[in-house]
Amino acid sequence: MQVNSLGLTEAQPENNAIRIAYEALGVTLSRRARCRSLQLPAWNEALGLPRPFDQQWALRTQQILALESDLLEYGDLFDGSSVVAQKVDELLSGAREELEKVLAMGGAVPAVENAYMKQRLVESNTARVRAIESGERIVVGLNAYTEAEPSPLDEGGRSILRVDESAEREQIERLRAFRAERNPKEVEAARRALADAIANGQNAMPPSIRAAHAGLSTGEWADVLRERFGEYRAPTGVSAQPVRVSSESAERVRARVQDLGRTLGRPLKILIGKPGLDGHSNGAEQVAVKARDVGMEVVYEGIRLTPEEIAKSARDEGVHVIGLSILSGSHGVLVLDVLHHLRADRAAEIPVVVGGIIPEEDARKLVAAGVRRVYTPKDYDLARIMSEIVDVVAETATAA
Amino acid sequence: MPEALNLVDDARPAQREAALELLDFLETQAPFPGPARIGLTGPPGAGKSTLLDALVRALRQRGRSVAIVAVDPSSQRSGGALLGDRARVRSARADPGVFIRSMAARSRLGGLADATHASVTILAAVFDCVFIETVGVGQSEAEVARVADSVAYVAQPGAGDVLQYMKAGVLELPDVFVVNKSDRPDASQTAAELATGLSLSEPGAGGWTPPVLLASARAGTGIDAVEAELERHYRHILESGELDARRRRAREAFVIEALTRRYGSFGLDRVGGPDAVAERLREAGQSSFALVGELSRRIERALAAPAAPR
C-alpha cells in the first residue's frame, strides 16, 4: 500500500508529516483490513524530490507505529463496531454497483479502453479540487489557517533533493560505450529475428533473449515492437461531460475568454502538454477540464510527450498558449527544450506557462528563460490561473 | 500552413477577406482530382482514432504524406471543447509527413466545424491524403459526406446495434464499413448483420456496393484491406464521374451553409436561394469561396436597400 501523496501541500509543508502519520494509522488500524506492506511519502514531496533524510523520516514514521505502539498485538479493534460495519456495507454495495457497471461493459479491459475508468478518476478529482476551491473541503494551511510563522524546515527552497545534471550525460556516455563494444552484425541479426518473429505472430520471447545477449538495448528492443504495433496511448479521461455547477469566478473568466476570442478572431485555443516520463497527470487533467469549462478549446494529449512533439503540436494546432505540467523534477531541462523547439519551429511567439512541483529558485530561472507564469501546488485556485492565462494571451496579442 | 488554417478560422473581417482570397486561389488552381478526402466517422468508443493511427502508419510506410482534420464537439454551455484525438493518433509524433489539426464543432451540433471545408481545401494542396475524423452522432455522417470523397464508418461489435444504425439512417451514406475490434467474438456476427442490413437498402449511386470489413486496429489486422477498399472506392467514383459531382455538391453545400449562417435563408433568398448557388457553381471559373464573397456583398446590399414599393 502506498499512502498517496495527492493530499500533500506545498503550503506549510511541515503539516504533511502529520497527515502522513494519520494516513498510516488509517490503513493499519484494522487487523483484518490492514495493508500488507506500506510505503509512506515524504513530507516535502509537494516541494520537490525527497532527500535520503526525508525518506528516512517517512520510514521512521512507520517504524514508530509498528514498534513503539501495541497495535500489532491485538485482533481487529473494529469488531463489533456498528459504525464501521455500516461503513463496510456502504463500501461493499458501492463496489458491487461499480462492478456491475464494469461487467455490463464487458469487463475491465473494455472499461479501460472506453475510458470509463479513467474518466471516473478524473471526475472524482475534479469534484475534490472544486470543493477545495470553494472552501467546502478544508485543507489546513492551504485554504484555511493560511497564516504561518517562518518555517525553519524550509531552507530557502533547498530542502529537497537536487539531481546533478551530469547524471544524464554520464548515463548517455555509458550507453554509447556499451553500444560501441557490441558486434554490429550480431545486433542487426538479432533485431531482424525479433522483427520477423512478431511479424509472423511467433513467440517473441526466444528472439528477445537472444537480442539481449547480443546487446540490443531496452530502447532498441522496444523500437522494434513499436514499429510493428504502434504505441499505446491510454485514454486521457478528460473528454467527459462538462460540469453543471459553476462558480461566479469561473463565469467571470468565461466572459473574458469570449471577449478575447472576438479580439483574436477565433476562440482561445490552449495546448496542455506533459513532457517527460512522469505519469502524474492529475494536475494537467484538472487544468484541461477547467480550461474547457471556462470556454477555451483545449488540446490535451496525455502523458509522456517529448518537447519536440509538444512544439510540433502547438504549431500545427495553432494554439494561442501552451501550458506545461511537470512533476518529475526535470522541469529545468524539459521546459528549456520545449522553448528551444518552439524557436526552431518558428513558433517562439506562443507564450508558455508551467505548472508543477517547482522550487522557487527554479521558477525564477524559468521566468528568466521566457516562461510567462509558473504555478506550484499552492496555487489551488484554478479560476485565477485561467484568468492569468487569459492575461498572458491578451498581452501577447497586443504585443504582436 | 498552420498559419493558413488559423486564417481561415478567423472571424475578423480583414482576415476573412484574406482567407477567401487564398482559398479562391487554391480551389481554382488545384489540379483535379488531387488527393483523396476521406471521412471517418462512427460512434464514440468504436476505435476511430486507433484505426486512423494504423491507416496513417500504413500510408507513411509507402511514403504518402497525411493530413487529418479531427473534429470534436463543443460544450454548448461553456463554448469550450476538449480536443483529444491527437492523443490517440500516435503516428503523428514528430513526423513532418503527418499533420493533425483538431477543431471544435462550436455551435454546430452535426459534428463538423465551420472551417472544415476551408481547412480541407488548404490541406489538400499540400498533403497526399486528407482525413476528416468526427464522432458519429447521427447527423455527422451526412455532414462528413458533404466534405469527403469517401466516407468510412467505423462500427464496433455489438449485438443489436445494426438495427439502431438502420433506424438512424446511418447505413445510407458511408461507402466503406469497418467493424473494428475484430478479435472480439461477436465481430463477425455484427459484420454479417451489417451486410444484411445493407443488402436491404437501395443500391448506391453508380453501382457501388459498400463493403463490410473486419479489422483490428490494435492487432494491426485488416488495415491493408481497409486502405485498399478506400482506394478502390476513390478510383471507382473518379472513373464514374461521381467524384466530380461529390466535390461540386461539397462546394454547393459550403456556399449555402456559409451564407445561411450569416444571413439566414431570408438572406439567401435575396440572391435566388440554393438553386441559384448551384447554377452559379456549374458555370466554370469561380470558386465556392469567391462566390461566398460575391453573394455576401450582394445580400448585404439587398438587405440594406429600402424595400421596393409595391
XYZ file of C-alpha atoms in Angstrom:
710
model
C 0.000 0.000 0.000
C 1.388 3.327 -0.983
C -0.196 6.121 1.018
C -0.976 8.634 -1.670
C 0.709 11.981 -1.908
C -2.296 13.699 -3.502
C -3.223 15.309 -0.189
C 0.225 16.741 0.472
C 0.518 20.505 0.370
C 3.249 22.876 -0.629
C 1.807 25.458 1.736
C 3.047 24.822 5.306
C 4.694 21.577 4.209
C 5.531 20.585 7.802
C 1.842 19.680 8.198
C 2.372 16.859 5.737
C 4.325 14.886 8.349
C 1.177 14.840 10.487
C -1.070 13.978 7.543
C 1.169 11.077 6.585
C 1.206 9.700 10.130
C -2.587 9.806 10.372
C -2.957 8.164 6.983
C -0.548 5.425 8.053
C -2.736 4.795 11.066
C -5.812 4.641 8.865
C -4.501 1.824 6.691
C -3.084 -0.241 9.576
C -5.585 0.147 12.398
C -7.913 -2.687 11.398
C -6.139 -6.022 11.598
C -8.367 -7.721 9.060
C -8.222 -4.862 6.581
C -4.593 -3.996 7.257
C -2.369 -3.294 4.294
C 0.228 -5.970 3.642
C 3.042 -3.558 3.068
C 3.306 0.162 3.484
C 5.267 2.894 1.800
C 4.806 6.406 3.127
C 5.569 9.517 1.089
C 7.976 12.131 2.399
C 6.796 15.389 3.940
C 8.326 17.508 1.161
C 7.052 15.716 -1.959
C 4.914 18.706 -2.872
C 8.104 20.789 -2.947
C 10.337 18.515 -4.977
C 12.108 15.185 -4.781
C 12.772 13.909 -1.259
C 16.360 13.589 0.032
C 17.575 10.463 1.845
C 16.885 12.310 5.122
C 13.243 12.883 4.162
C 12.772 9.257 3.169
C 14.334 8.188 6.451
C 11.798 10.345 8.284
C 8.932 8.637 6.394
C 10.383 5.222 7.232
C 10.746 6.143 10.919
C 7.079 7.182 10.979
C 6.003 3.659 10.208
C 8.680 2.065 12.408
C 7.434 4.066 15.382
C 3.893 2.946 14.636
C 4.905 -0.718 14.321
C 7.403 -0.983 17.160
C 6.526 1.640 19.787
C 2.777 1.001 19.788
C 0.993 -2.245 20.658
C -1.170 -2.042 17.545
C 0.091 -5.331 16.172
C -0.684 -7.330 19.299
C -4.489 -7.417 19.133
C -7.271 -8.772 16.995
C -9.364 -6.422 14.925
C -10.148 -3.333 17.008
C -13.265 -2.653 14.956
C -15.020 -5.961 15.587
C -18.450 -5.177 16.964
C -18.454 -1.549 15.907
C -21.788 -0.718 14.294
C -20.378 2.469 12.754
C -17.614 0.567 10.984
C -19.991 -2.247 9.993
C -22.242 0.294 8.323
C -19.284 1.891 6.553
C -18.210 -1.514 5.303
C -21.712 -2.191 3.989
C -21.699 1.109 2.119
C -18.319 0.351 0.617
C -19.391 -3.141 -0.386
C -22.624 -2.127 -2.043
C -20.859 0.775 -3.788
C -18.143 -1.540 -5.035
C -20.672 -4.123 -6.225
C -22.647 -1.475 -8.087
C -19.437 -0.358 -9.757
C -18.520 -3.950 -10.640
C -21.938 -4.466 -12.245
C -21.350 -1.425 -14.431
C -17.925 -2.636 -15.500
C -19.236 -6.144 -16.185
C -22.017 -4.673 -18.311
C -19.295 -3.056 -20.425
C -17.689 -6.440 -20.942
C -15.131 -6.363 -18.142
C -12.148 -4.360 -17.012
C -10.321 -4.253 -20.349
C -13.203 -2.661 -22.295
C -13.731 -0.298 -19.337
C -10.136 0.856 -19.724
C -10.406 1.133 -23.493
C -13.656 3.094 -23.497
C -12.054 5.444 -20.949
C -14.718 4.740 -18.322
C -12.231 4.050 -15.535
C -10.013 6.988 -16.311
C -13.000 9.301 -16.672
C -14.272 8.331 -13.232
C -10.858 9.085 -11.755
C -10.717 12.487 -13.416
C -14.292 13.282 -12.375
C -13.679 12.393 -8.780
C -10.558 14.511 -8.638
C -12.428 17.368 -10.330
C -15.003 17.229 -7.546
C -12.243 17.231 -4.939
C -10.400 20.170 -6.495
C -13.628 22.116 -6.850
C -14.524 21.529 -3.196
C -11.106 22.858 -2.157
C -11.519 25.885 -4.423
C -14.914 26.707 -2.958
C -13.760 26.122 0.610
C -16.283 23.344 1.075
C -13.411 20.989 1.791
C -10.816 22.303 4.194
C -7.121 21.752 3.687
C -5.315 23.287 6.648
C -2.636 25.733 5.600
C -3.908 25.861 2.008
C -7.443 27.281 2.098
C -7.784 27.699 5.871
C -5.413 28.879 8.609
C -3.040 30.159 5.995
C -1.192 32.491 8.372
C 2.150 30.938 9.225
C 5.360 31.544 11.140
C 8.507 31.290 9.028
C 9.472 27.607 8.829
C 12.933 26.500 9.952
C 12.428 23.375 7.810
C 12.276 25.390 4.642
C 15.896 26.222 3.957
C 15.193 28.767 1.243
C 13.956 26.152 -1.219
C 16.945 23.919 -0.554
C 15.113 21.299 1.494
C 14.751 18.899 -1.463
C 16.939 16.575 -3.481
C 18.928 18.187 -6.268
C 19.779 15.851 -9.125
C 23.181 16.532 -10.572
C 22.756 17.462 -14.218
C 25.826 15.427 -15.123
C 23.908 12.223 -14.277
C 22.083 12.213 -17.598
C 25.263 12.916 -19.556
C 27.140 10.137 -17.775
C 24.368 7.639 -18.454
C 24.340 8.540 -22.148
C 28.103 8.109 -22.262
C 27.862 4.706 -20.593
C 25.258 3.614 -23.129
C 27.351 4.861 -26.014
C 30.395 2.979 -24.734
C 28.326 -0.179 -24.320
C 26.998 0.053 -27.864
C 30.459 0.621 -29.288
C 31.584 -2.696 -27.840
C 28.844 -4.786 -29.431
C 29.222 -6.853 -32.554
C 27.108 -4.813 -35.001
C 26.371 -7.804 -37.254
C 25.103 -9.849 -34.334
C 22.954 -6.956 -33.106
C 21.423 -6.444 -36.525
C 20.701 -10.154 -36.963
C 19.056 -10.291 -33.531
C 16.977 -7.231 -34.322
C 15.797 -8.737 -37.593
C 14.995 -12.090 -35.982
C 12.830 -10.307 -33.413
C 11.064 -8.248 -36.077
C 10.388 -11.373 -38.159
C 9.044 -13.282 -35.163
C 6.495 -10.620 -34.231
C 5.535 -10.040 -37.861
C 4.714 -13.752 -38.154
C 2.912 -13.904 -34.837
C 5.518 -16.174 -33.257
C 6.660 -16.275 -29.652
C 8.708 -13.119 -29.135
C 10.492 -14.369 -26.025
C 13.290 -16.537 -27.528
C 14.425 -13.876 -30.043
C 14.139 -11.251 -27.277
C 16.505 -13.256 -25.087
C 18.919 -13.682 -27.986
C 18.675 -9.951 -28.654
C 19.530 -9.205 -25.042
C 22.585 -11.444 -25.269
C 23.630 -9.650 -28.445
C 23.407 -6.369 -26.530
C 20.243 -4.842 -28.006
C 19.278 -2.105 -25.551
C 15.825 -1.874 -23.976
C 15.069 1.165 -26.124
C 16.131 -0.548 -29.335
C 14.129 -3.640 -28.398
C 11.032 -1.525 -27.767
C 11.547 0.322 -31.062
C 11.226 -2.968 -32.939
C 7.893 -3.602 -31.230
C 6.747 -0.022 -31.708
C 7.377 -0.198 -35.420
C 5.042 -3.158 -35.694
C 2.359 -2.351 -33.116
C 2.496 1.410 -32.745
C 2.423 2.858 -29.284
C -0.371 2.502 -26.753
C -1.931 5.765 -25.756
C -4.132 5.472 -22.718
C -7.419 7.389 -22.811
C -6.910 10.780 -21.185
C -10.241 10.633 -19.373
C -10.847 14.335 -19.815
C -13.462 14.134 -22.540
C -16.256 13.586 -20.047
C -19.283 15.809 -19.910
C -18.786 19.338 -18.636
C -19.687 20.194 -15.084
C -23.086 21.515 -14.220
C -22.097 23.507 -11.189
C -20.119 26.608 -11.883
C -18.649 29.275 -9.697
C -19.024 33.005 -10.063
C -15.294 33.386 -10.615
C -15.415 30.804 -13.417
C -18.282 32.706 -15.042
C -16.224 35.898 -14.969
C -13.295 34.150 -16.642
C -15.639 32.644 -19.232
C -16.866 36.113 -20.203
C -13.246 37.263 -20.569
C -12.400 34.204 -22.691
C -15.300 35.032 -25.007
C -14.305 38.681 -25.316
C -10.728 37.761 -26.064
C -11.942 35.262 -28.671
C -13.589 38.117 -30.552
C -10.357 40.134 -30.462
C -8.350 37.120 -31.601
C -10.831 36.260 -34.352
C -11.346 32.713 -33.050
C -11.810 31.106 -29.635
C -8.798 30.909 -27.351
C -7.051 27.625 -28.015
C -4.673 26.129 -25.468
C -2.347 23.138 -25.562
C -1.874 21.289 -22.278
C 1.274 19.213 -22.515
C 3.033 16.820 -20.194
C 6.633 16.436 -21.325
C 8.912 13.774 -19.936
C 8.354 10.463 -18.255
C 6.349 11.259 -15.172
C 2.853 9.830 -15.237
C 1.338 12.176 -12.674
C -1.439 13.548 -14.811
C -3.849 14.808 -12.110
C -2.757 18.423 -12.418
C -2.770 18.513 -16.213
C -6.199 16.856 -16.325
C -7.735 19.340 -13.908
C -6.286 22.279 -15.801
C -7.605 20.852 -19.081
C -11.088 20.331 -17.660
C -11.154 23.798 -16.132
C -9.928 25.423 -19.343
C -12.734 23.728 -21.244
C -15.253 24.820 -18.613
C -14.249 28.467 -18.954
C -14.764 28.220 -22.724
C -11.302 27.502 -24.092
C -10.648 24.994 -26.856
C -8.255 22.561 -25.269
C -5.804 20.219 -26.935
C -4.676 17.662 -24.376
C -2.541 14.748 -25.450
C -1.949 12.885 -22.240
C 1.343 11.913 -20.698
C 4.888 11.175 -21.866
C 5.407 13.576 -24.715
C 8.749 14.778 -25.951
C 9.483 18.518 -26.079
C 9.706 18.147 -29.854
C 6.214 16.645 -30.075
C 4.791 19.415 -27.918
C 6.322 22.133 -30.077
C 5.011 20.471 -33.246
C 1.533 20.079 -31.762
C 1.451 23.712 -30.668
C 2.358 24.928 -34.122
C 0.179 22.512 -36.104
C -2.803 23.139 -33.869
C -2.456 26.907 -33.976
C -2.790 27.358 -30.229
C -2.568 30.745 -28.507
C -0.820 29.452 -25.401
C 0.896 26.331 -24.055
C 0.515 25.007 -20.522
C 3.162 22.502 -19.455
C 2.785 20.264 -16.434
C 5.840 18.616 -14.905
C 6.076 16.823 -11.591
C 9.207 14.815 -12.183
C 11.689 17.453 -11.108
C 13.075 17.637 -14.655
C 11.374 20.950 -15.400
C 14.686 22.695 -15.977
C 15.749 20.587 -18.939
C 12.284 19.836 -20.344
C 10.894 23.357 -20.347
C 14.031 24.822 -21.896
C 13.857 22.080 -24.515
C 10.255 22.963 -25.377
C 11.215 26.639 -25.705
C 14.124 25.654 -27.898
C 11.944 23.570 -30.231
C 9.343 26.332 -30.408
C 12.036 28.702 -31.636
C 13.233 26.099 -34.137
C 9.649 25.620 -35.366
C 9.239 29.387 -35.782
C 6.611 29.361 -33.059
C 8.579 31.272 -30.442
C 5.766 33.799 -30.101
C 3.453 31.240 -28.480
C 3.565 32.009 -24.756
C 4.320 29.194 -22.311
C 3.091 28.782 -18.742
C 4.321 25.987 -16.498
C 2.769 24.168 -13.559
C 4.237 21.531 -11.313
C 6.389 20.847 -8.325
C 8.864 23.596 -8.954
C 11.085 25.169 -6.299
C 11.066 28.972 -6.179
C 14.644 29.281 -7.305
C 13.893 27.174 -10.410
C 10.726 29.158 -11.068
C 12.815 32.323 -11.259
C 15.156 30.645 -13.746
C 12.244 29.513 -15.915
C 10.771 33.006 -15.971
C 14.179 34.391 -16.908
C 14.269 31.888 -19.798
C 10.979 33.203 -21.152
C 8.253 31.264 -19.318
C 5.374 33.660 -18.649
C 3.961 32.195 -15.430
C 4.916 29.374 -13.073
C 2.341 27.636 -10.874
C 3.033 25.315 -7.962
C 0.790 23.191 -5.729
C -0.032 26.164 -3.515
C -1.884 27.733 -6.477
C -5.069 25.760 -5.955
C -7.443 28.404 -7.325
C -7.846 27.212 -10.910
C -10.173 30.069 -11.873
C -7.411 32.535 -11.001
C -4.893 30.548 -13.055
C -7.293 30.614 -16.015
C -7.760 34.334 -15.612
C -3.989 34.838 -15.690
C -3.692 32.666 -18.802
C -6.227 34.985 -20.447
C -3.972 37.907 -19.382
C -0.934 36.220 -20.925
C -2.689 35.608 -24.251
C -4.093 39.147 -24.282
C -0.631 40.623 -23.598
C 0.862 38.513 -26.393
C -1.887 39.519 -28.829
C -1.362 43.230 -28.102
C 2.404 42.922 -28.373
C 2.145 41.222 -31.785
C 0.351 26.103 -43.340
C -0.706 26.169 -39.686
C -0.986 29.927 -40.151
C -3.224 29.437 -43.194
C -5.512 27.207 -41.122
C -5.625 29.864 -38.408
C -6.517 32.427 -41.047
C -9.476 30.512 -42.462
C -10.828 30.120 -38.927
C -10.527 33.837 -38.207
C -13.818 35.708 -37.978
C -12.369 39.235 -38.223
C -13.462 40.964 -41.465
C -9.979 41.717 -42.821
C -8.777 38.186 -42.136
C -11.947 36.752 -43.637
C -11.321 38.657 -46.852
C -7.729 37.472 -46.990
C -8.831 33.904 -46.305
C -11.414 33.932 -49.096
C -8.768 35.214 -51.481
C -6.296 32.481 -50.518
C -8.961 29.778 -50.713
C -10.224 31.071 -54.040
C -6.703 30.755 -55.412
C -6.296 27.232 -54.044
C -9.651 25.984 -55.301
C -9.263 27.389 -58.805
C -5.616 26.343 -59.167
C -5.805 22.892 -57.610
C -5.390 20.124 -60.187
C -8.293 17.673 -60.383
C -8.715 15.159 -58.806
C -5.982 15.874 -56.261
C -5.637 13.899 -53.050
C -8.422 11.725 -51.685
C -10.516 13.286 -48.943
C -11.639 10.543 -46.627
C -14.237 10.957 -43.929
C -14.003 8.710 -40.894
C -16.959 8.543 -38.582
C -18.638 6.207 -36.134
C -19.941 6.045 -32.592
C -17.748 7.024 -29.609
C -15.520 4.185 -28.483
C -15.544 2.333 -31.824
C -11.838 2.971 -32.156
C -11.804 5.546 -34.969
C -8.602 7.225 -33.840
C -6.805 3.951 -33.288
C -7.845 2.765 -36.735
C -6.785 6.082 -38.192
C -3.429 5.716 -36.472
C -2.956 2.303 -38.077
C -4.015 3.620 -41.505
C -1.642 6.550 -41.216
C 1.235 4.239 -40.341
C 0.471 2.074 -43.363
C 0.342 5.127 -45.636
C 3.556 6.533 -44.197
C 5.368 3.285 -44.844
C 4.620 3.807 -48.506
C 5.869 7.363 -48.326
C 2.496 9.121 -48.562
C 2.039 12.279 -46.502
C -1.159 12.542 -44.490
C -3.230 15.353 -43.020
C -6.013 14.882 -40.503
C -8.788 17.241 -39.503
C -10.206 15.891 -36.246
C -13.441 17.456 -35.082
C -14.745 17.160 -31.536
C -17.981 18.536 -30.108
C -18.027 21.771 -28.116
C -19.742 22.207 -24.794
C -22.970 24.034 -25.593
C -22.856 25.651 -22.195
C -19.329 26.951 -21.836
C -18.404 27.058 -25.514
C -15.218 25.219 -24.614
C -14.043 21.933 -26.048
C -11.643 19.136 -25.282
C -9.855 18.060 -28.392
C -8.437 14.687 -27.608
C -7.804 12.859 -30.842
C -4.209 13.905 -31.142
C -3.535 11.726 -28.143
C -4.692 8.619 -29.963
C -3.081 9.220 -33.320
C 0.339 8.372 -32.099
C 1.942 8.131 -35.507
C 1.880 11.933 -35.835
C 4.568 12.231 -33.173
C 7.393 14.261 -34.575
C 6.863 13.127 -38.182
C 6.642 16.133 -40.514
C 4.782 13.910 -43.011
C 1.760 13.723 -40.717
C -0.251 16.782 -39.824
C -3.165 16.946 -37.398
C -5.433 19.892 -36.789
C -8.013 19.411 -34.051
C -11.109 21.530 -34.350
C -14.067 22.216 -32.129
C -17.505 21.891 -33.716
C -18.562 25.060 -31.817
C -22.231 25.904 -32.386
C -22.652 23.137 -34.941
C -24.465 20.145 -33.486
C -23.948 17.999 -36.555
C -20.359 17.268 -35.769
C -18.297 19.285 -38.229
C -16.738 22.684 -37.686
C -17.463 25.666 -39.929
C -13.878 25.846 -41.096
C -13.726 22.178 -42.099
C -14.295 22.696 -45.838
C -11.753 25.532 -45.947
C -9.205 23.589 -43.897
C -9.558 20.535 -46.134
C -9.034 22.759 -49.190
C -5.755 24.010 -47.731
C -4.505 20.612 -46.594
C -5.373 19.008 -49.939
C -2.987 21.439 -51.602
C -0.088 20.119 -49.542
C -0.658 16.501 -48.465
C -1.158 13.269 -50.410
C -4.187 12.239 -48.410
C -6.635 14.117 -46.171
C -8.747 12.528 -43.442
C -11.700 14.148 -41.733
C -12.482 12.435 -38.448
C -15.600 13.089 -36.441
C -17.706 11.412 -33.797
C -20.775 9.788 -35.260
C -23.815 11.408 -33.690
C -26.380 10.576 -36.382
C -26.170 13.946 -38.140
C -22.446 13.824 -38.697
C -22.440 11.079 -41.331
C -24.364 13.455 -43.553
C -22.086 16.378 -42.734
C -18.898 14.451 -43.310
C -20.313 13.101 -46.579
C -20.607 16.723 -47.699
C -16.868 17.407 -47.451
C -15.368 13.972 -48.141
C -14.951 11.943 -51.323
C -15.318 8.668 -49.446
C -16.831 8.021 -46.042
C -15.730 5.145 -43.878
C -17.962 4.192 -40.985
C -16.238 2.521 -38.052
C -18.508 0.288 -36.002
C -17.725 -1.872 -33.031
C -19.013 -5.377 -32.410
C -22.268 -5.418 -30.529
C -25.500 -7.264 -30.950
C -28.498 -5.159 -31.845
C -26.503 -2.090 -32.814
C -27.117 -2.655 -36.504
C -30.839 -2.211 -36.023
C -30.119 1.123 -34.375
C -27.901 2.100 -37.295
C -30.686 1.318 -39.712
C -33.195 3.313 -37.704
C -30.840 6.273 -37.597
C -30.278 6.096 -41.332
C -26.583 5.551 -40.731
C -26.324 2.855 -43.383
C -27.316 5.151 -46.246
C -24.235 7.296 -46.643
C -20.945 5.546 -45.858
C -19.005 3.976 -48.716
C -16.999 1.559 -46.602
C -17.942 -0.104 -43.317
C -15.312 -1.298 -40.896
C -16.148 -3.483 -37.913
C -13.233 -2.738 -35.635
C -12.043 -4.885 -32.722
C -12.415 -7.971 -34.899
C -10.724 -10.043 -32.191
C -13.971 -9.877 -30.238
C -16.146 -12.976 -30.690
C -19.246 -11.059 -31.825
C -17.398 -9.155 -34.585
C -18.246 -11.486 -37.470
C -21.857 -11.568 -36.359
C -22.015 -7.757 -36.420
C -20.360 -7.675 -39.851
C -22.897 -10.211 -41.146
C -25.804 -8.171 -39.753
C -24.402 -5.033 -41.328
C -24.073 -6.748 -44.696
C -27.669 -7.971 -44.437
C -28.856 -4.515 -43.443
C -27.054 -3.009 -46.412
C -28.495 -5.538 -48.839
C -31.966 -4.371 -47.810
C -31.272 -0.756 -48.663
C -31.202 0.757 -52.125
C -28.013 0.159 -54.093
C -25.802 3.236 -54.047
C -25.278 5.626 -56.903
C -23.028 4.404 -59.695
C -23.264 0.728 -58.751
C -21.047 0.818 -55.680
C -21.884 -1.717 -53.008
C -20.326 -0.672 -49.699
C -18.017 -3.437 -48.462
C -18.147 -4.528 -44.817
C -14.657 -5.185 -43.495
C -13.320 -6.684 -40.316
C -10.257 -5.067 -38.777
C -8.434 -4.858 -35.524
C -6.603 -1.574 -35.238
C -4.967 -2.795 -32.058
C -3.615 -6.028 -33.510
C -2.904 -4.375 -36.845
C -5.007 -6.837 -38.856
C -7.298 -5.935 -41.730
C -5.813 -2.458 -42.100
C -4.434 -3.107 -45.583
C -7.890 -4.193 -46.759
C -9.457 -1.001 -45.407
C -6.871 1.048 -47.222
C -7.322 -0.967 -50.430
C -11.117 -0.601 -50.361
C -10.876 3.138 -49.781
C -8.543 3.403 -52.720
C -10.839 1.224 -54.857
C -13.781 3.464 -53.965
C -11.824 6.572 -54.887
C -10.908 5.108 -58.280
C -14.492 3.963 -58.778
C -16.012 7.408 -58.236
C -13.250 9.045 -60.226
C -13.969 6.872 -63.235
C -17.756 7.098 -62.940
C -17.675 10.883 -62.694
C -19.205 10.705 -59.220
C -16.104 12.286 -57.663
C -16.611 15.418 -59.696
C -20.283 15.503 -58.674
C -19.436 14.988 -54.989
C -16.883 17.771 -54.997
C -19.402 20.072 -56.651
C -22.053 19.186 -54.083
C -19.498 19.845 -51.342
C -18.876 23.318 -52.749
C -22.610 23.972 -53.046
C -23.252 22.866 -49.508
C -20.411 25.066 -48.292
C -21.705 28.192 -50.033
C -25.274 27.629 -48.918
C -24.259 26.949 -45.336
C -21.854 29.861 -45.154
C -24.494 32.279 -46.438
C -27.350 30.827 -44.386
C -25.288 31.005 -41.224
C -24.559 34.663 -41.787
C -27.777 35.894 -43.347
C -30.372 33.174 -42.770
C -32.481 31.628 -45.506
C -34.163 35.027 -45.863
C -30.800 36.474 -46.893
C -30.028 33.561 -49.192
C -33.358 34.014 -50.953
C -32.359 37.596 -51.809
C -29.824 36.152 -54.263
C -32.044 33.410 -55.630
C -31.777 30.691 -52.977
C -29.919 27.349 -53.135
C -30.772 26.724 -56.797
C -29.065 29.916 -57.883
C -25.957 28.905 -55.946
C -25.877 25.519 -57.699
C -26.378 27.244 -61.041
C -23.514 29.688 -60.422
C -21.109 26.924 -59.364
C -21.821 24.960 -62.524
C -20.522 27.909 -64.508
C -16.803 27.333 -64.642
C -14.147 29.639 -63.316
C -15.457 30.745 -59.962
C -14.582 29.122 -56.672
C -17.019 28.486 -53.870
C -15.059 30.927 -51.765
C -15.192 33.746 -54.285
C -18.900 33.076 -54.671
C -19.431 33.378 -50.913
C -17.651 36.730 -51.029
C -19.626 37.975 -54.008
C -23.030 36.798 -52.794
C -22.338 38.144 -49.299
C -21.839 41.594 -50.750
C -24.998 41.300 -52.855
C -27.064 40.093 -49.908
C -25.775 42.905 -47.740
C -26.705 45.452 -50.413
C -30.144 43.897 -50.845
C -30.788 43.845 -47.115
C -29.598 47.422 -46.719
C -31.680 48.743 -49.632
C -35.137 50.110 -48.821
C -37.935 47.728 -49.729
C -39.150 48.194 -53.262
C -42.557 49.888 -53.437
C -45.344 47.542 -54.369
